[in-house]
mmCIF file of C-alpha atoms in Angstrom:
data_model
loop_
_atom_site.group_PDB
_atom_site.id
_atom_site.type_symbol
_atom_site.label_atom_id
_atom_site.label_comp_id
_atom_site.label_asym_id
_atom_site.label_seq_id
_atom_site.Cartn_x
_atom_site.Cartn_y
_atom_site.Cartn_z
ATOM 1 C CA MET A 248 38.376 -13.819 30.973
ATOM 2 C CA ILE A 249 36.780 -11.978 28.423
ATOM 3 C CA PRO A 250 38.617 -9.253 26.887
ATOM 4 C CA LEU A 251 36.394 -5.122 27.692
ATOM 5 C CA PRO A 252 35.442 -5.279 23.506
ATOM 6 C CA ARG A 253 33.164 -8.729 23.916
ATOM 7 C CA ARG A 254 31.735 -7.854 27.121
ATOM 8 C CA LEU A 255 30.687 -4.257 25.010
ATOM 9 C CA LEU A 256 29.280 -6.344 22.124
ATOM 10 C CA ALA A 257 26.588 -8.386 24.522
ATOM 11 C CA GLU A 258 25.621 -5.288 26.326
ATOM 12 C CA PHE A 259 25.250 -3.984 22.595
ATOM 13 C CA THR A 260 23.276 -6.824 21.218
ATOM 14 C CA GLY A 261 22.023 -7.905 24.116
ATOM 15 C CA THR A 262 19.824 -4.419 26.014
ATOM 16 C CA ALA A 263 19.353 -3.710 21.151
ATOM 17 C CA LEU A 264 17.267 -6.498 21.981
ATOM 18 C CA LEU A 265 15.807 -6.137 24.589
ATOM 19 C CA VAL A 266 14.533 -2.617 23.441
ATOM 20 C CA THR A 267 13.154 -4.004 19.967
ATOM 21 C CA VAL A 268 11.352 -6.238 22.249
ATOM 22 C CA VAL A 269 9.836 -3.953 24.335
ATOM 23 C CA VAL A 270 9.090 -1.520 21.395
ATOM 24 C CA GLY A 271 8.375 -3.908 18.998
ATOM 25 C CA SER A 272 5.494 -6.485 21.095
ATOM 26 C CA GLY A 273 4.085 -1.993 22.025
ATOM 27 C CA ILE A 274 3.477 -1.681 18.373
ATOM 28 C CA MET A 275 2.174 -5.496 17.524
ATOM 29 C CA ALA A 276 0.240 -5.162 20.921
ATOM 30 C CA GLN A 277 -1.125 -1.972 18.945
ATOM 31 C CA THR A 278 -1.628 -3.420 15.968
ATOM 32 C CA LEU A 279 -3.546 -6.502 17.219
ATOM 33 C CA SER A 280 -6.021 -5.205 20.042
ATOM 34 C CA PRO A 281 -6.469 -0.990 19.292
ATOM 35 C CA ASN A 282 -9.269 -1.120 21.566
ATOM 36 C CA ASP A 283 -7.927 -2.226 24.664
ATOM 37 C CA VAL A 284 -5.261 -1.871 26.885
ATOM 38 C CA GLY A 285 -5.431 -3.920 29.220
ATOM 39 C CA LEU A 286 -4.976 -6.894 26.049
ATOM 40 C CA GLN A 287 -2.036 -4.597 24.912
ATOM 41 C CA LEU A 288 -0.113 -4.546 28.086
ATOM 42 C CA LEU A 289 -1.036 -8.068 28.925
ATOM 43 C CA GLU A 290 0.938 -9.073 25.465
ATOM 44 C CA ASN A 291 4.154 -6.954 26.229
ATOM 45 C CA ALA A 292 4.887 -7.654 29.041
ATOM 46 C CA LEU A 293 4.424 -11.806 28.300
ATOM 47 C CA ALA A 294 7.005 -10.593 25.113
ATOM 48 C CA THR A 295 9.634 -8.473 27.356
ATOM 49 C CA VAL A 296 9.735 -11.904 29.721
ATOM 50 C CA LEU A 297 10.296 -14.426 27.309
ATOM 51 C CA GLY A 298 13.267 -12.218 25.694
ATOM 52 C CA LEU A 299 14.690 -11.051 28.329
ATOM 53 C CA GLY A 300 15.080 -14.506 29.858
ATOM 54 C CA VAL A 301 16.240 -15.941 26.456
ATOM 55 C CA LEU A 302 19.110 -12.763 26.417
ATOM 56 C CA ILE A 303 20.326 -13.638 30.050
ATOM 57 C CA VAL A 304 20.515 -17.211 29.072
ATOM 58 C CA VAL A 305 23.284 -16.695 26.230
ATOM 59 C CA LEU A 306 24.812 -12.972 26.625
ATOM 60 C CA GLY A 307 25.244 -13.736 30.261
ATOM 61 C CA PRO A 308 28.230 -15.674 30.419
ATOM 62 C CA VAL A 309 29.740 -13.344 28.867
ATOM 63 C CA SER A 310 29.372 -9.680 30.212
ATOM 64 C CA GLY A 311 26.547 -10.815 32.718
ATOM 65 C CA ALA A 312 23.412 -9.026 30.952
ATOM 66 C CA HIS A 313 23.238 -6.396 32.489
ATOM 67 C CA PHE A 314 21.520 -4.873 30.091
ATOM 68 C CA ASN A 315 20.872 -2.298 32.390
ATOM 69 C CA PRO A 316 23.064 0.474 33.206
ATOM 70 C CA VAL A 317 22.019 0.839 37.022
ATOM 71 C CA VAL A 318 23.182 -2.865 37.392
ATOM 72 C CA SER A 319 26.027 -2.085 35.958
ATOM 73 C CA ALA A 320 26.742 1.306 38.800
ATOM 74 C CA ALA A 321 25.825 -1.526 41.561
ATOM 75 C CA GLU A 322 27.690 -3.909 40.381
ATOM 76 C CA TRP A 323 30.928 -1.831 40.054
ATOM 77 C CA TRP A 324 29.899 0.217 43.552
ATOM 78 C CA ARG A 325 29.601 -2.596 45.786
ATOM 79 C CA ALA A 326 32.949 -4.199 43.764
ATOM 80 C CA ARG A 327 34.547 -0.898 43.955
ATOM 81 C CA ARG A 328 36.828 -1.611 46.997
ATOM 82 C CA THR A 329 38.323 -5.346 46.059
ATOM 83 C CA GLY A 330 39.460 -4.537 42.390
ATOM 84 C CA THR A 331 37.349 -7.650 41.222
ATOM 85 C CA GLY A 332 34.429 -5.973 39.493
ATOM 86 C CA LEU A 333 33.220 -3.643 36.360
ATOM 87 C CA THR A 334 36.733 -1.059 36.996
ATOM 88 C CA ALA A 335 34.912 2.827 36.713
ATOM 89 C CA ARG A 336 36.801 2.754 32.900
ATOM 90 C CA GLU A 337 34.491 -0.432 32.771
ATOM 91 C CA LEU A 338 31.748 0.980 33.369
ATOM 92 C CA GLY A 339 31.577 3.784 31.357
ATOM 93 C CA ALA A 340 32.261 2.023 28.793
ATOM 94 C CA TYR A 341 28.742 -0.427 29.999
ATOM 95 C CA LEU A 342 26.601 2.762 30.204
ATOM 96 C CA VAL A 343 28.145 3.552 26.501
ATOM 97 C CA ALA A 344 27.676 1.317 25.723
ATOM 98 C CA GLN A 345 23.726 -0.178 26.725
ATOM 99 C CA THR A 346 22.600 3.319 25.080
ATOM 100 C CA GLY A 347 23.888 3.008 22.658
ATOM 101 C CA GLY A 348 21.895 -0.295 22.079
ATOM 102 C CA ALA A 349 18.955 0.561 23.426
ATOM 103 C CA ILE A 350 18.225 3.231 21.031
ATOM 104 C CA GLY A 351 19.749 1.635 17.922
ATOM 105 C CA GLY A 352 17.178 -1.375 19.981
ATOM 106 C CA ALA A 353 14.126 1.244 18.980
ATOM 107 C CA VAL A 354 15.289 2.372 15.403
ATOM 108 C CA LEU A 355 15.398 -1.574 14.989
ATOM 109 C CA ALA A 356 11.753 -1.942 15.718
ATOM 110 C CA ASN A 357 10.137 1.411 14.236
ATOM 111 C CA ALA A 358 12.257 0.051 10.760
ATOM 112 C CA MET A 359 10.928 -3.651 11.477
ATOM 113 C CA PHE A 360 6.960 -1.829 11.348
ATOM 114 C CA ASP A 361 7.166 0.385 8.510
ATOM 115 C CA LYS A 362 7.457 3.090 11.088
ATOM 116 C CA PRO A 363 9.600 6.524 10.282
ATOM 117 C CA ALA A 364 13.371 4.860 12.100
ATOM 118 C CA VAL A 365 12.586 8.015 14.609
ATOM 119 C CA SER A 366 9.997 9.274 16.509
ATOM 120 C CA TRP A 367 9.322 10.703 19.542
ATOM 121 C CA ALA A 368 7.612 9.610 21.227
ATOM 122 C CA THR A 369 4.388 11.907 22.954
ATOM 123 C CA THR A 370 3.233 9.496 25.834
ATOM 124 C CA GLU A 371 3.615 12.206 28.871
ATOM 125 C CA ARG A 372 4.917 9.980 32.604
ATOM 126 C CA SER A 373 5.692 12.754 34.729
ATOM 127 C CA ALA A 374 3.865 12.021 37.808
ATOM 128 C CA SER A 375 4.566 11.889 41.285
ATOM 129 C CA HIS A 376 2.589 8.517 41.167
ATOM 130 C CA LEU A 377 5.478 7.253 38.112
ATOM 131 C CA TRP A 378 8.083 7.616 40.147
ATOM 132 C CA LEU A 379 7.615 6.360 42.686
ATOM 133 C CA GLY A 380 6.543 3.924 40.589
ATOM 134 C CA GLU A 381 10.097 3.535 39.103
ATOM 135 C CA VAL A 382 11.449 3.277 42.997
ATOM 136 C CA VAL A 383 9.577 0.602 43.711
ATOM 137 C CA ALA A 384 10.741 -1.552 40.279
ATOM 138 C CA THR A 385 14.230 -0.813 40.239
ATOM 139 C CA ALA A 386 14.771 -1.298 44.398
ATOM 140 C CA GLY A 387 13.523 -4.342 43.494
ATOM 141 C CA LEU A 388 14.998 -5.291 40.212
ATOM 142 C CA ILE A 389 18.614 -4.017 42.279
ATOM 143 C CA LEU A 390 17.283 -6.550 45.149
ATOM 144 C CA VAL A 391 15.865 -9.645 43.368
ATOM 145 C CA ILE A 392 19.723 -9.493 41.192
ATOM 146 C CA PHE A 393 22.115 -9.108 44.420
ATOM 147 C CA ALA A 394 19.838 -11.638 46.360
ATOM 148 C CA LEU A 395 20.510 -14.157 44.101
ATOM 149 C CA VAL A 396 24.517 -13.178 43.890
ATOM 150 C CA ARG A 397 24.719 -13.854 48.154
ATOM 151 C CA ALA A 398 22.311 -15.675 47.721
ATOM 152 C CA GLY A 399 25.488 -18.404 45.106
ATOM 153 C CA ARG A 400 21.967 -18.100 43.307
ATOM 154 C CA THR A 401 22.205 -17.010 40.002
ATOM 155 C CA THR A 402 21.493 -20.323 37.920
ATOM 156 C CA VAL A 403 17.971 -18.774 38.382
ATOM 157 C CA ALA A 404 18.695 -15.329 37.400
ATOM 158 C CA PRO A 405 17.127 -15.971 33.309
ATOM 159 C CA VAL A 406 13.481 -17.024 35.918
ATOM 160 C CA GLY A 407 13.743 -14.311 39.005
ATOM 161 C CA VAL A 408 15.158 -11.209 36.595
ATOM 162 C CA ALA A 409 12.235 -12.187 34.346
ATOM 163 C CA GLY A 410 9.980 -13.312 36.396
ATOM 164 C CA TYR A 411 10.041 -10.154 38.645
ATOM 165 C CA ILE A 412 9.530 -7.284 35.231
ATOM 166 C CA GLY A 413 6.771 -9.633 34.228
ATOM 167 C CA ALA A 414 5.024 -9.094 37.248
ATOM 168 C CA ALA A 415 7.101 -5.173 38.002
ATOM 169 C CA TYR A 416 4.750 -4.497 34.793
ATOM 170 C CA TRP A 417 0.906 -4.903 36.350
ATOM 171 C CA PHE A 418 1.867 -4.265 39.619
ATOM 172 C CA THR A 419 3.657 -0.816 39.316
ATOM 173 C CA SER A 420 2.027 2.734 37.771
ATOM 174 C CA SER A 421 5.011 3.348 36.165
ATOM 175 C CA THR A 422 4.744 -0.231 34.017
ATOM 176 C CA SER A 423 8.458 -0.518 35.190
ATOM 177 C CA PHE A 424 10.465 0.584 33.139
ATOM 178 C CA ALA A 425 13.552 0.186 35.561
ATOM 179 C CA ASN A 426 16.774 1.078 33.234
ATOM 180 C CA PRO A 427 17.712 4.104 32.282
ATOM 181 C CA ALA A 428 18.791 3.041 29.022
ATOM 182 C CA VAL A 429 15.851 1.270 27.926
ATOM 183 C CA THR A 430 13.174 4.990 29.712
ATOM 184 C CA ILE A 431 16.126 6.865 26.523
ATOM 185 C CA GLY A 432 15.716 4.035 24.274
ATOM 186 C CA ARG A 433 12.121 4.323 24.499
ATOM 187 C CA ALA A 434 11.475 7.610 24.058
ATOM 188 C CA PHE A 435 12.378 6.944 19.874
ATOM 189 C CA SER A 436 9.351 5.328 19.479
ATOM 190 C CA ASP A 437 6.096 6.672 19.692
ATOM 191 C CA SER A 438 4.279 3.684 20.357
ATOM 192 C CA PHE A 439 2.565 1.642 23.530
ATOM 193 C CA ALA A 440 5.604 1.376 24.982
ATOM 194 C CA GLY A 441 6.974 5.286 24.058
ATOM 195 C CA ILE A 442 7.867 7.640 26.382
ATOM 196 C CA ALA A 443 8.210 11.804 25.969
ATOM 197 C CA PRO A 444 11.889 12.364 25.648
ATOM 198 C CA ALA A 445 10.769 15.480 29.008
ATOM 199 C CA SER A 446 9.925 12.461 30.714
ATOM 200 C CA VAL A 447 12.826 10.619 30.525
ATOM 201 C CA PRO A 448 14.995 13.096 33.762
ATOM 202 C CA GLY A 449 12.601 11.803 36.066
ATOM 203 C CA PHE A 450 12.185 8.234 35.407
ATOM 204 C CA VAL A 451 16.680 8.244 34.927
ATOM 205 C CA VAL A 452 16.207 10.080 39.073
ATOM 206 C CA ALA A 453 13.693 7.491 40.082
ATOM 207 C CA GLN A 454 15.355 4.800 38.682
ATOM 208 C CA LEU A 455 19.374 5.303 40.408
ATOM 209 C CA ALA A 456 17.029 6.015 43.686
ATOM 210 C CA GLY A 457 16.224 2.850 43.400
ATOM 211 C CA GLY A 458 19.105 1.318 42.901
ATOM 212 C CA VAL A 459 20.791 3.181 46.118
ATOM 213 C CA ILE A 460 17.444 2.169 47.650
ATOM 214 C CA GLY A 461 17.750 -1.405 46.499
ATOM 215 C CA LEU A 462 21.324 -1.684 47.396
ATOM 216 C CA LEU A 463 20.812 -0.496 50.931
ATOM 217 C CA LEU A 464 17.671 -3.437 51.654
ATOM 218 C CA VAL A 465 20.726 -6.025 49.870
ATOM 219 C CA ALA A 466 22.942 -4.746 52.786
ATOM 220 C CA GLY A 467 20.544 -4.905 55.249
ATOM 221 C CA LEU A 468 19.761 -8.666 54.765
ATOM 222 C CA PHE A 469 22.812 -10.065 53.430
ATOM 223 C CA GLY A 470 25.515 -7.809 55.198
ATOM 224 C CA ARG A 471 28.608 -6.612 54.275
ATOM 225 C CA ALA A 472 29.739 -8.726 50.857
ATOM 226 C CA SER A 473 33.320 -11.243 50.471
ATOM 227 C CA VAL A 474 35.442 -11.050 47.919
ATOM 228 C CA GLY A 475 34.359 -13.014 44.932
ATOM 229 C CA GLU A 476 31.025 -12.491 45.379
ATOM 230 C CA GLU A 477 31.434 -9.170 43.847
ATOM 231 C CA HIS A 478 31.460 -9.741 40.255
ATOM 232 C CA GLU A 479 28.645 -12.024 39.846
ATOM 233 C CA ALA A 480 25.732 -10.028 38.126
ATOM 234 C CA VAL A 481 23.401 -10.798 36.120
ATOM 235 C CA MET A 482 24.875 -14.354 35.907
ATOM 236 C CA PRO A 483 28.715 -15.532 36.441
ATOM 237 C CA HIS A 484 31.312 -14.376 34.420
ATOM 238 C CA PRO A 485 35.036 -14.019 33.956
ATOM 239 C CA VAL A 486 35.752 -9.686 33.990
ATOM 240 C CA SER A 487 39.691 -9.565 32.198
ATOM 241 C CA ARG A 488 42.613 -6.992 34.972
ATOM 242 C CA PRO A 489 45.645 -6.249 33.244
#
């Protein structure tokens, strides 16, 4: 059984490094390709895909590699009947670790590129079509993760999850934030990957709605989960129990 503090450290570290990858590659993309937004998006997406895949491989066996409050909440919701997944207390701790990690990751990326540690983003992302993009991105992410869990194919989660996020960068209008913690973290950097603080609540609400839709799709496709399937998101991981 892996103690909760170690799992929280994995979630904090993983989310921090994920946001560092997203924000840092966005800053680098702006530097390398200042006049080509499409190329900036490609560079940002490629770095995110590679970074996310590696982080899932490395930290998944410790905490499940959620790095995302919606994923953690979905696991808790699915496992609440059996007690084999996150408890409500653990869920709260995961959310704090993920959000703190996301903010720390943005600050780290800013510092690496000699920018102010906190530079509030000015990119407004408040429009109904962007919120719809976030609903689609998050619903798809939850569907991918828990479909792999239900099919017993979590070993391919690093490729499946990272591949979906990379694709969603391009087929969603919002460029697929799909993660409340990452959304909050990206508000701390006025860069290619940034989102203005005033735009954060709309994105978070859309992501939560997408998470609910994703769970409904999983239930519709696979039916009610049996005991033993409930705790394995994104990667199988032992959980501690009193």
